[in-house]
Amino acid sequence: MAASSVPAGSVLGANEWLSSDHILRDYGLLQEELQRIAPAFAASIRLVDPLVSALLSLRRSDQRTLERSLGSIYAQTNGPANFLFLPVNDGVHWSLLLVDRRNPREPVAYHYDSRQERGYNDGAATRLAARLGAPLAPGRMAQQKNDFDCGVFVVEGTRALVNYCGSSGRWTSATSSPIGSNSNSG
């Protein structure tokens, strides 16, 4: 039998979940794709490294660390950050925070959680939204049916929201979310 050409750790087992490395890799691929097909739109979004997101959501982050982390998001030469996509993790579960900054004086953060009824990431999402100066609103999305697909929901939700933001650039509320219709089906 020939050795596989797939790098170790690239294929997950049936009950394994995505790590921050997997999400970061998918974000990198998505950013490359957007640069090719819609460079102006690509310049207006930030797909935030899950580790940067984790630093920002820590309860005890010093001001200097926060400023550096925020600087890595905002201070890029390719244009203003209209949409921020931040993976949120409480240690056992992934969810997604989308910050709409098209009006920088009134940003809004939408929290998309595939296990919303459990409230796993509510505290981290609330801290993260507050540090980004945005009030938090719930975002509706399909609910996962197992205990290990939360990372998949984050990357797929990110892609759906990026597509939606790129095609229309606006929506009026979290209830008109483009990423799922069975908001609490468990």
PDB file of C-alpha atoms in Angstrom, residues 48-49 111 115:
ATOM      1  CA  VAL A  48      -9.200  37.172  12.296  1.00  0.00           C
ATOM      2  CA  ASP A  49      -6.742  34.538  13.481  1.00  0.00           C
ATOM      3  CA  HIS A 111     -22.919  36.204  17.552  1.00  0.00           C
ATOM      4  CA  ARG A 115     -25.264  25.487  20.055  1.00  0.00           C
TER       5      ARG A 115
END
